């Protein structure tokens, strides 16, 4: 794996690293006991939902047959026809016990080119979405598609390509092309309503005077509007029916900028506007939380305190009525009109830009409020709404810096979770995902990380990036693991990630073998190069240990381990190799051979290394799962290989029944 290194600095807040060499950092403990599912992007849930609401577009059946028969399908169609949703569903339907989902990004600097066979692992599900790409990128991809398709076929994988609308396709790939055409808009709309739980007798009985979405609406807009109808139904008074819900949703969809500007103009007092902003940012939160957060916003903005005696002030109910909001029976605060909160957020962000710098500080304080009603849902909602404003206005770098600030100083677990959620919003945004991945790479590989920020990056890489870009996640976790001190969280995550794919483990071993092989990198190699995984068959019968490239990588790294690390540090890993080799037949001999080849390359201390390796094998007999006698046979096989490497003739003798201490070859 080749990569280009570059360094950039944006809004620096501490020591920077712009040259060669390592930077070390310590990761704290705030997130170490966190349930990882709390941060993990719910990719599977999203796909399950997509499958439930998807009305198969015209051509979906042919696409299924083509993918099943050939392992490849190239989807064509107009924008808004549901091509990308169809692509993800097709790959979900081919989920296997082996392989991972991998969205290919051939133009990003730390991704392998499409023609590289190491891009495809056994049973992988690959998505190449080029629906919005420019002509030059599509031309470059087309040149490599045949090579990529062959690798997919050889690895029993599945590939779905979404090609740009109206682009050309080479004649040899035409057999994989399937035209996707949108299903009827009304059918899509009704499917979404049904899945949302809207009674079918409501929307099926509506007459033609209701302006139902038509075939000019893109699929994503139909889905968003159906969700508006759902929310209108949930907020409507008893007795209202579909016609009223639909009208409310239609109004919420309209452009309300002028209306909101007029409302804000009529609210001149600072506390009024603070409450308006707070309700918009914490819409649906409990009244106690809204009250505290509004006071916190005034404090953050250094607004003069209210001098009116407490009992003479307006109560919260009156203040909420002034801004067209109220408290429901559950004690939670909402505006009276649907999506009014979104319009308020956009207004203040767009028309009071000097407020933006304070909102990040206020949001961090709000997630830390000591109130039982400040739940995970409330915190995540606040962060998501703030992130949406940054991303909507093209200020992704500001959101990234905010997440760094939230976790770079002594901080709470809630604030660290908020930082993770903010970066997740950036990574999942179609327009900003690439820049966030690149920025995270620079953080992981090059930048001095302050406070608890490193553990935030570990969670983001392991739980967000890895779900669709496992290669990029592996590389970032590798950089974090080689730099961490005081914890092994990044190391644990990179080992868990490569355990999901033989291809990923191969790439990590290759990356390590071509690195400087510092002690930190060797401490990644030892647990990552698990002998059981090397022996495990993939693609029906192959094993990594039988591959020449893997053997070279493993030998190179083991040589450095034997040459540079203390015996006490590597002995437990060597013992695991020896125990694994006992019951592995000829592949077990390959494991032993790799250890011996590595020791043979320890120039200047070759004999000593052989002796230490042999002594380790004798010691391993005492803890062998299969018993000392069988382990002694493995030791004898190791001794024969050592003798052969030294050019010595060793007569065949029965393996000893007991292990003499201190014996050396």
XYZ file of C-alpha atoms in Angstrom:
665
model
C 0.000 0.000 0.000
C 1.520 3.261 -1.094
C 0.542 6.581 0.361
C 1.518 10.198 0.063
C 2.072 12.213 3.207
C 1.211 15.867 3.507
C 0.688 18.200 6.416
C -1.629 21.160 6.747
C -2.445 23.379 9.695
C -5.776 25.052 10.323
C -6.495 27.170 13.365
C -3.691 25.632 15.482
C -4.115 25.459 19.243
C -1.021 23.621 20.343
C 2.297 22.115 19.254
C 2.246 20.930 15.671
C 4.143 18.148 13.930
C 5.190 18.899 10.367
C 8.237 16.721 9.867
C 9.385 13.134 10.272
C 9.386 11.124 13.467
C 6.731 10.116 15.964
C 4.498 12.080 18.286
C 3.156 10.288 21.332
C -0.025 11.004 23.203
C -1.920 9.560 26.124
C -5.586 8.650 25.908
C -7.749 9.184 28.959
C -10.400 6.933 30.387
C -13.668 8.834 29.909
C -14.848 6.731 26.965
C -13.151 3.437 27.718
C -16.192 1.897 29.376
C -18.648 3.294 26.867
C -20.997 0.902 25.132
C -19.702 1.127 21.578
C -23.193 0.693 20.198
C -24.000 4.147 21.568
C -21.658 5.673 19.003
C -21.821 3.118 16.246
C -23.476 4.391 13.106
C -26.650 2.396 12.707
C -25.806 1.363 9.159
C -27.621 -1.954 9.395
C -30.712 -0.296 10.868
C -30.687 2.270 8.091
C -30.529 -0.455 5.475
C -33.310 -2.379 7.184
C -35.459 0.750 7.119
C -34.560 1.376 3.485
C -35.603 -2.152 2.585
C -38.965 -1.650 4.311
C -39.798 1.616 2.554
C -38.252 0.881 -0.833
C -40.661 0.339 -3.693
C -38.613 -1.615 -6.186
C -37.783 0.646 -9.105
C -38.405 -0.632 -12.612
C -35.422 -2.797 -13.498
C -34.736 -4.009 -9.946
C -35.537 -7.615 -10.825
C -33.130 -7.584 -13.753
C -30.477 -5.974 -11.535
C -30.896 -8.755 -8.963
C -30.507 -11.438 -11.614
C -27.452 -9.797 -13.165
C -25.728 -9.380 -9.805
C -26.536 -12.931 -8.767
C -25.396 -14.469 -12.049
C -22.229 -12.428 -12.663
C -21.272 -10.800 -9.367
C -21.449 -7.367 -11.030
C -24.194 -4.956 -11.988
C -23.847 -1.423 -13.345
C -26.878 0.722 -12.607
C -27.900 3.531 -14.946
C -30.780 5.951 -14.530
C -31.841 9.520 -14.064
C -31.076 11.456 -10.857
C -33.838 10.918 -8.288
C -34.790 7.495 -9.655
C -33.582 5.642 -6.565
C -30.360 4.278 -8.095
C -28.189 4.624 -4.997
C -30.824 3.178 -2.661
C -31.267 0.248 -5.022
C -27.498 -0.291 -5.054
C -27.285 -0.552 -1.269
C -30.256 -2.881 -1.050
C -28.784 -5.152 -3.728
C -25.571 -5.478 -1.736
C -27.451 -6.033 1.506
C -29.295 -8.937 -0.086
C -25.938 -10.589 -0.832
C -24.607 -10.425 2.716
C -22.356 -13.420 3.457
C -20.577 -14.820 6.494
C -17.268 -13.673 5.031
C -16.229 -10.300 3.680
C -17.159 -6.721 4.490
C -19.145 -3.891 2.930
C -16.775 -1.394 1.329
C -17.650 1.796 -0.497
C -14.897 2.379 -3.055
C -13.383 5.864 -3.262
C -10.712 5.592 -5.954
C -9.775 9.274 -5.994
C -8.955 9.613 -2.285
C -5.261 9.561 -1.514
C -5.230 6.681 0.988
C -7.401 4.365 -1.130
C -6.092 1.665 -3.442
C -6.720 2.159 -7.167
C -9.545 0.154 -8.712
C -7.099 -2.007 -10.649
C -5.330 -3.229 -7.484
C -6.428 -6.817 -6.688
C -5.817 -6.173 -2.969
C -8.888 -3.967 -3.049
C -11.192 -6.995 -3.077
C -11.450 -9.623 -0.372
C -13.299 -12.908 -0.314
C -17.039 -12.319 -0.077
C -16.769 -8.508 0.004
C -19.687 -6.313 -1.028
C -18.394 -3.343 -2.995
C -20.232 -0.154 -3.898
C -18.777 2.222 -6.485
C -21.140 5.190 -6.536
C -20.121 7.518 -9.358
C -23.599 8.939 -9.928
C -22.500 12.506 -9.188
C -18.946 12.321 -10.520
C -17.408 14.435 -13.253
C -16.533 13.120 -16.707
C -12.770 12.724 -16.119
C -13.269 10.608 -13.023
C -15.786 8.384 -14.806
C -13.387 7.925 -17.737
C -10.599 6.892 -15.352
C -12.897 4.475 -13.530
C -14.144 2.911 -16.761
C -10.572 2.034 -17.716
C -10.230 -0.061 -14.540
C -13.685 -1.624 -14.342
C -12.808 -4.792 -16.239
C -9.818 -5.439 -13.960
C -11.920 -4.733 -10.890
C -14.686 -7.010 -12.117
C -12.213 -9.876 -12.590
C -10.965 -9.491 -9.012
C -14.570 -9.490 -7.809
C -15.232 -12.704 -9.727
C -12.070 -14.397 -8.417
C -12.932 -13.526 -4.802
C -16.623 -14.530 -5.047
C -17.473 -10.943 -4.145
C -20.257 -8.661 -5.397
C -19.896 -5.260 -7.040
C -22.548 -2.640 -7.743
C -21.566 0.406 -9.802
C -23.799 3.460 -10.098
C -22.763 5.243 -13.278
C -23.314 8.934 -14.113
C -26.502 9.683 -15.997
C -26.022 9.871 -19.745
C -22.406 8.641 -19.696
C -20.889 6.120 -22.064
C -20.003 2.536 -21.158
C -17.525 0.275 -22.939
C -18.968 -2.492 -25.070
C -17.457 -5.303 -22.990
C -19.297 -3.992 -19.907
C -22.692 -3.478 -21.530
C -23.841 -6.935 -20.445
C -23.728 -5.767 -16.807
C -25.657 -2.529 -17.382
C -29.228 -2.300 -16.078
C -31.458 0.739 -16.489
C -33.219 1.782 -13.277
C -36.428 3.792 -13.636
C -38.375 5.352 -10.806
C -41.551 3.717 -9.495
C -44.789 5.765 -9.347
C -44.469 8.633 -6.878
C -47.864 7.951 -5.270
C -46.907 4.342 -4.595
C -43.633 5.450 -2.968
C -45.433 8.044 -0.848
C -48.023 5.537 0.352
C -45.369 2.947 1.189
C -43.586 5.476 3.408
C -46.839 6.440 5.121
C -47.697 2.807 5.761
C -44.279 2.081 7.283
C -44.655 5.234 9.417
C -47.858 3.765 10.827
C -50.349 6.072 9.141
C -53.621 4.082 8.817
C -54.161 3.136 5.204
C -57.849 3.966 5.347
C -56.806 7.588 5.933
C -54.575 8.167 2.915
C -56.396 5.818 0.516
C -59.707 7.636 1.020
C -58.365 11.090 0.098
C -59.972 12.583 -3.007
C -58.165 14.130 -5.948
C -58.296 17.663 -4.502
C -55.282 16.843 -2.328
C -52.080 17.634 -4.219
C -50.231 14.336 -3.733
C -46.479 14.258 -4.680
C -46.055 13.569 -8.366
C -43.391 11.971 -10.537
C -41.384 15.202 -10.672
C -40.379 14.802 -7.023
C -37.035 13.036 -6.374
C -37.320 9.939 -4.207
C -35.532 11.585 -1.266
C -37.988 14.509 -1.267
C -40.957 12.133 -1.226
C -39.419 10.329 1.747
C -38.790 13.606 3.584
C -42.337 14.825 2.926
C -43.863 11.552 4.151
C -41.915 12.037 7.375
C -43.367 15.551 7.656
C -46.864 14.060 7.381
C -45.983 11.586 10.140
C -44.824 14.364 12.437
C -47.860 16.479 11.601
C -50.079 13.556 12.598
C -48.234 13.067 15.887
C -48.584 16.763 16.791
C -52.188 17.210 15.586
C -55.182 17.572 17.928
C -57.532 14.645 18.300
C -60.055 14.444 15.504
C -57.808 15.742 12.761
C -57.429 13.498 9.730
C -55.134 13.042 6.785
C -56.256 16.211 5.017
C -55.223 18.363 8.002
C -51.951 16.477 8.471
C -51.153 16.898 4.810
C -51.907 20.628 4.849
C -49.685 21.108 7.892
C -46.847 19.238 6.195
C -47.272 21.306 3.023
C -47.020 24.544 4.992
C -43.899 23.320 6.788
C -42.324 22.557 3.424
C -42.868 26.099 2.144
C -40.244 28.837 2.233
C -40.871 30.683 5.504
C -37.898 33.046 5.588
C -39.887 36.259 5.352
C -42.398 35.095 7.947
C -39.656 34.199 10.440
C -37.822 37.475 9.860
C -40.985 39.348 10.751
C -41.472 37.304 13.934
C -37.892 37.873 15.100
C -38.193 41.605 14.422
C -41.108 41.731 16.852
C -39.086 40.061 19.622
C -36.633 42.762 20.675
C -35.671 41.672 24.180
C -32.573 39.528 24.724
C -34.283 36.958 26.998
C -37.048 36.513 24.406
C -34.575 35.782 21.641
C -32.486 33.567 23.893
C -35.562 31.468 24.660
C -36.509 31.398 20.972
C -33.062 30.122 19.977
C -32.990 27.625 22.854
C -36.355 26.094 21.974
C -35.266 25.851 18.330
C -32.016 24.104 19.263
C -33.544 21.882 21.971
C -36.942 21.330 20.378
C -38.858 18.648 22.244
C -36.693 18.829 25.384
C -38.184 19.061 28.861
C -39.159 22.541 30.109
C -36.558 22.345 32.904
C -33.808 21.789 30.352
C -35.063 24.599 28.120
C -35.169 27.015 31.058
C -31.638 26.175 32.220
C -30.229 26.264 28.691
C -31.827 29.631 27.957
C -30.237 31.072 31.094
C -26.918 29.522 30.070
C -27.153 31.152 26.631
C -27.693 34.571 28.220
C -24.696 33.951 30.474
C -22.560 32.806 27.533
C -23.446 36.000 25.678
C -22.732 38.058 28.842
C -26.224 39.482 28.817
C -26.958 41.732 31.827
C -28.857 39.903 34.590
C -32.565 40.503 35.112
C -32.995 42.978 37.964
C -36.747 42.400 38.317
C -37.645 40.544 41.545
C -38.237 36.856 40.954
C -41.953 36.805 41.758
C -42.603 39.760 39.455
C -41.024 38.153 36.406
C -42.943 36.392 33.655
C -43.181 32.674 34.216
C -41.992 30.180 31.614
C -45.482 29.461 30.258
C -46.055 33.146 29.468
C -42.609 33.526 27.919
C -43.191 30.457 25.733
C -46.521 31.812 24.477
C -44.714 34.972 23.354
C -42.607 32.896 20.970
C -45.442 30.603 19.755
C -44.289 27.634 21.824
C -45.807 25.671 24.653
C -45.419 22.775 27.048
C -47.324 19.564 26.420
C -48.746 17.132 28.992
C -45.362 15.402 29.092
C -43.644 18.630 30.143
C -41.715 18.924 26.881
C -41.498 22.171 24.937
C -42.393 22.485 21.269
C -43.394 25.182 18.836
C -47.022 25.141 17.817
C -46.193 24.912 14.094
C -44.444 22.024 12.385
C -40.773 22.589 11.526
C -40.917 26.115 12.911
C -37.759 25.227 14.862
C -35.775 24.531 11.681
C -36.753 27.892 10.210
C -35.735 29.700 13.410
C -32.331 27.990 13.486
C -31.629 28.912 9.872
C -32.683 32.539 10.439
C -30.376 33.221 13.375
C -27.465 31.371 11.787
C -27.787 33.250 8.512
C -28.696 36.714 9.806
C -26.758 36.949 13.061
C -23.347 35.461 12.146
C -21.613 36.904 15.211
C -23.752 34.522 17.291
C -22.142 31.428 15.763
C -18.957 31.469 17.826
C -20.989 31.473 21.043
C -23.311 28.636 20.050
C -20.514 26.047 20.204
C -19.551 27.107 23.731
C -23.206 27.154 24.761
C -23.882 23.708 23.253
C -20.926 22.214 25.154
C -22.281 23.669 28.380
C -25.794 22.474 27.606
C -24.798 18.831 27.148
C -23.105 19.066 30.558
C -26.216 20.332 32.361
C -26.848 18.346 35.520
C -30.469 17.466 34.951
C -32.096 14.023 34.667
C -33.953 15.221 31.574
C -30.693 15.835 29.675
C -30.725 12.411 28.045
C -28.583 10.995 25.270
C -31.390 11.756 22.819
C -31.496 15.411 23.899
C -27.710 15.824 23.647
C -27.520 14.135 20.255
C -30.398 16.224 18.945
C -28.718 19.454 20.024
C -25.402 18.489 18.423
C -27.082 17.332 15.212
C -29.010 20.609 14.860
C -25.899 22.696 15.419
C -23.880 20.515 13.017
C -26.585 20.874 10.376
C -26.098 24.649 10.339
C -22.351 24.340 9.884
C -22.777 21.820 7.075
C -25.702 23.584 5.398
C -23.589 26.704 4.966
C -20.390 24.934 3.870
C -18.518 25.411 7.154
C -17.359 21.867 7.762
C -13.970 23.012 9.023
C -15.712 25.001 11.767
C -17.637 21.924 12.907
C -14.438 19.848 12.939
C -12.621 22.475 15.009
C -15.561 22.620 17.395
C -15.428 18.857 17.986
C -11.690 19.136 18.639
C -12.211 21.981 21.108
C -14.882 20.041 22.997
C -12.485 17.170 23.696
C -9.041 18.798 23.769
C -9.182 19.968 27.374
C -10.231 18.370 30.638
C -13.769 17.406 29.787
C -16.763 15.270 30.639
C -17.966 12.071 29.078
C -21.049 13.878 27.762
C -18.858 16.403 25.972
C -16.709 13.645 24.465
C -19.849 11.922 23.220
C -20.936 15.232 21.705
C -17.597 15.509 19.891
C -18.045 12.023 18.462
C -21.564 12.869 17.325
C -20.436 16.123 15.699
C -17.742 14.335 13.670
C -20.253 11.626 12.775
C -22.583 14.264 11.338
C -19.737 15.571 9.190
C -18.667 12.135 8.009
C -22.210 11.168 7.052
C -22.856 14.348 5.087
C -22.591 13.621 1.329
C -20.993 16.975 0.555
C -18.497 17.007 3.425
C -17.728 13.351 4.172
C -14.554 13.289 2.118
C -13.048 16.413 3.701
C -13.842 15.055 7.188
C -12.119 11.751 6.396
C -9.051 13.613 5.148
C -8.971 15.865 8.191
C -9.280 12.883 10.521
C -6.359 11.239 8.724
C -4.191 14.281 9.382
C -5.237 14.291 13.008
C -4.464 10.588 13.432
C -1.166 10.549 11.551
C 0.460 13.911 12.088
C -1.085 16.254 14.608
C -0.366 16.588 18.299
C -3.621 15.558 19.975
C -4.496 17.313 23.182
C -6.597 16.129 26.084
C -9.070 13.371 25.305
C -9.329 13.981 21.580
C -7.448 10.804 20.672
C -10.098 8.554 22.160
C -12.782 10.485 20.290
C -10.935 9.701 17.054
C -10.635 6.038 18.021
C -14.399 5.801 18.408
C -15.095 7.688 15.186
C -12.712 5.519 13.173
C -13.873 2.225 14.656
C -17.599 2.871 14.696
C -18.292 5.321 11.882
C -15.619 5.216 9.183
C -15.192 1.445 9.433
C -18.838 0.787 8.617
C -18.394 1.813 4.975
C -14.675 2.551 4.522
C -12.860 -0.173 6.496
C -9.510 0.366 4.759
C -9.452 4.025 5.710
C -10.500 3.196 9.262
C -7.721 0.623 9.553
C -5.045 3.074 8.432
C -6.222 5.769 10.830
C -6.437 3.347 13.754
C -2.948 2.100 12.898
C -1.571 5.631 13.224
C -3.437 6.145 16.499
C -2.215 2.807 17.852
C 1.448 3.460 17.101
C 1.278 6.799 18.927
C -0.867 6.002 21.965
C 0.526 5.763 25.465
C -1.235 4.729 28.651
C -3.935 2.765 26.845
C -4.407 0.155 24.131
C -7.829 1.253 22.864
C -6.679 2.022 19.324
C -4.693 -1.220 19.220
C -7.716 -3.223 20.323
C -9.900 -1.592 17.697
C -7.484 -2.142 14.816
C -7.149 -5.813 15.824
C -10.934 -6.201 15.963
C -11.292 -4.540 12.580
C -8.784 -6.763 10.772
C -10.447 -9.783 12.379
C -13.450 -9.099 10.122
C -11.512 -9.549 6.875
C -8.476 -11.488 5.705
C -7.917 -8.751 3.149
C -7.676 -6.093 5.845
C -5.251 -8.205 7.870
C -3.100 -8.692 4.770
C -3.032 -4.944 4.163
C -2.105 -4.194 7.772
C 0.739 -6.725 7.721
C 2.034 -5.238 4.485
C 1.818 -1.734 5.967
C 3.720 -2.803 9.061
C 6.423 -4.613 7.096
C 7.090 -1.464 5.081
C 7.141 0.836 8.106
C 10.107 1.833 10.243
C 9.235 -1.101 12.548
C 9.686 0.939 15.681
C 8.865 -0.721 19.010
C 5.415 0.886 18.849
C 4.741 -0.675 15.439
C 6.023 -4.057 16.581
C 3.585 -3.901 19.480
C 0.824 -3.557 16.890
C 2.189 -6.467 14.877
C 2.275 -9.008 17.700
C -1.460 -9.042 18.532
C -2.560 -8.209 14.973
C -0.660 -11.128 13.469
C -2.725 -13.774 15.223
C -1.605 -17.266 14.119
C -5.125 -18.686 14.313
C -6.284 -16.043 11.842
C -3.338 -16.755 9.559
C -4.361 -20.415 9.413
C -8.107 -19.822 9.038
C -9.309 -20.765 5.547
C -11.013 -18.109 3.462
C -12.350 -18.210 -0.076
C -13.171 -21.914 0.476
C -9.683 -23.241 1.171
C -6.942 -20.594 1.058
C -5.150 -19.333 4.167
C -3.097 -16.193 4.607
C -0.107 -18.138 5.871
C 0.204 -19.780 2.443
C 0.549 -16.484 0.570
C 4.067 -15.425 -0.394
C 3.389 -11.758 0.298
C 2.038 -12.474 3.770
C 4.978 -14.766 4.537
C 7.403 -12.012 3.570
C 5.583 -9.440 5.720
C 5.381 -11.752 8.725
C 9.029 -12.778 8.488
C 10.147 -9.160 8.244
C 8.151 -8.139 11.301
C 9.067 -11.188 13.405
C 12.726 -10.573 12.605
C 12.429 -7.067 14.029
C 10.566 -8.391 17.076
C 13.238 -10.989 17.833
C 16.007 -8.486 17.192
C 14.669 -5.477 19.059
C 12.050 -6.320 21.696
C 12.841 -7.912 25.075
C 12.301 -11.651 25.247
C 9.726 -11.274 28.016
C 7.579 -9.124 25.727
C 7.445 -11.419 22.724
C 7.547 -14.796 24.492
C 3.746 -15.029 25.105
C 3.079 -14.411 21.412
C 5.679 -16.959 20.342
C 4.083 -19.488 22.691
C 0.697 -18.887 21.055
C 2.300 -19.533 17.661
C 3.791 -22.785 18.932
C 0.543 -23.928 20.532
C -1.363 -23.135 17.339
C 1.151 -25.005 15.201
C 0.678 -28.222 17.207
C -2.664 -29.149 15.629
C -2.334 -27.367 12.285
C -0.622 -30.013 10.146
C 1.415 -28.693 7.230
C 0.192 -25.159 7.870
C 1.575 -25.466 11.372
C 4.948 -26.229 9.811
C 4.593 -22.982 7.864
C 4.170 -21.102 11.132
C 7.275 -22.698 12.571
C 9.165 -22.009 9.392
C 8.299 -18.291 9.538
C 9.663 -18.048 13.087
C 12.864 -19.804 12.096
C 13.290 -17.701 8.946
C 12.868 -14.558 11.042
C 15.472 -15.699 13.553
C 17.811 -16.660 10.719
C 17.767 -13.018 9.552
C 18.885 -11.623 12.915
C 22.399 -10.761 11.778
C 24.954 -10.602 14.548
C 22.794 -12.460 17.081
C 21.518 -15.319 14.990
C 22.705 -18.128 17.244
C 21.464 -16.454 20.399
C 18.074 -15.840 18.834
C 17.771 -19.485 17.767
C 18.613 -20.544 21.306
C 16.074 -18.179 22.845
C 13.391 -19.313 20.427
C 14.066 -22.952 21.247
C 14.009 -22.254 24.981
C 10.664 -20.505 24.520
C 9.304 -23.617 22.818
C 10.406 -25.781 25.735
C 8.756 -23.410 28.179
C 5.573 -23.384 26.077
C 5.194 -27.144 26.536
C 4.099 -26.599 30.136
C 1.074 -24.526 29.105
C 0.117 -26.296 25.875
C -3.640 -26.943 25.643
C -3.050 -30.359 24.093
C -0.590 -31.540 26.699
C 3.191 -31.579 27.060
C 3.799 -34.687 24.928
C 2.166 -33.276 21.815
C 3.806 -29.889 22.417
C 7.199 -31.615 22.685
C 6.678 -32.969 19.179
C 6.167 -29.397 17.969
C 9.367 -28.361 19.740
C 11.196 -31.178 17.976
C 9.890 -29.984 14.599
C 11.075 -26.489 15.455
C 14.508 -27.837 16.412
C 14.793 -29.651 13.082
C 14.049 -26.421 11.202
C 16.575 -24.502 13.311
C 19.211 -27.144 12.632
C 18.463 -27.070 8.915
C 18.801 -23.273 8.909
C 22.198 -23.621 10.583
C 23.305 -26.317 8.150
C 23.449 -28.954 10.871
C 22.407 -32.594 10.456
C 19.986 -33.658 13.143
C 19.273 -37.364 13.483
C 15.653 -38.291 13.845
C 14.963 -39.168 17.452
C 11.747 -39.693 19.353
C 10.556 -36.456 20.962
C 11.446 -36.270 24.650
C 8.734 -37.061 27.169
C 9.917 -34.301 29.478
C 11.377 -30.913 28.708
C 14.893 -30.432 30.095
C 15.307 -26.877 31.388
C 17.881 -24.678 29.751
C 18.468 -26.905 26.725
C 19.784 -25.019 23.715
C 20.457 -26.171 20.155
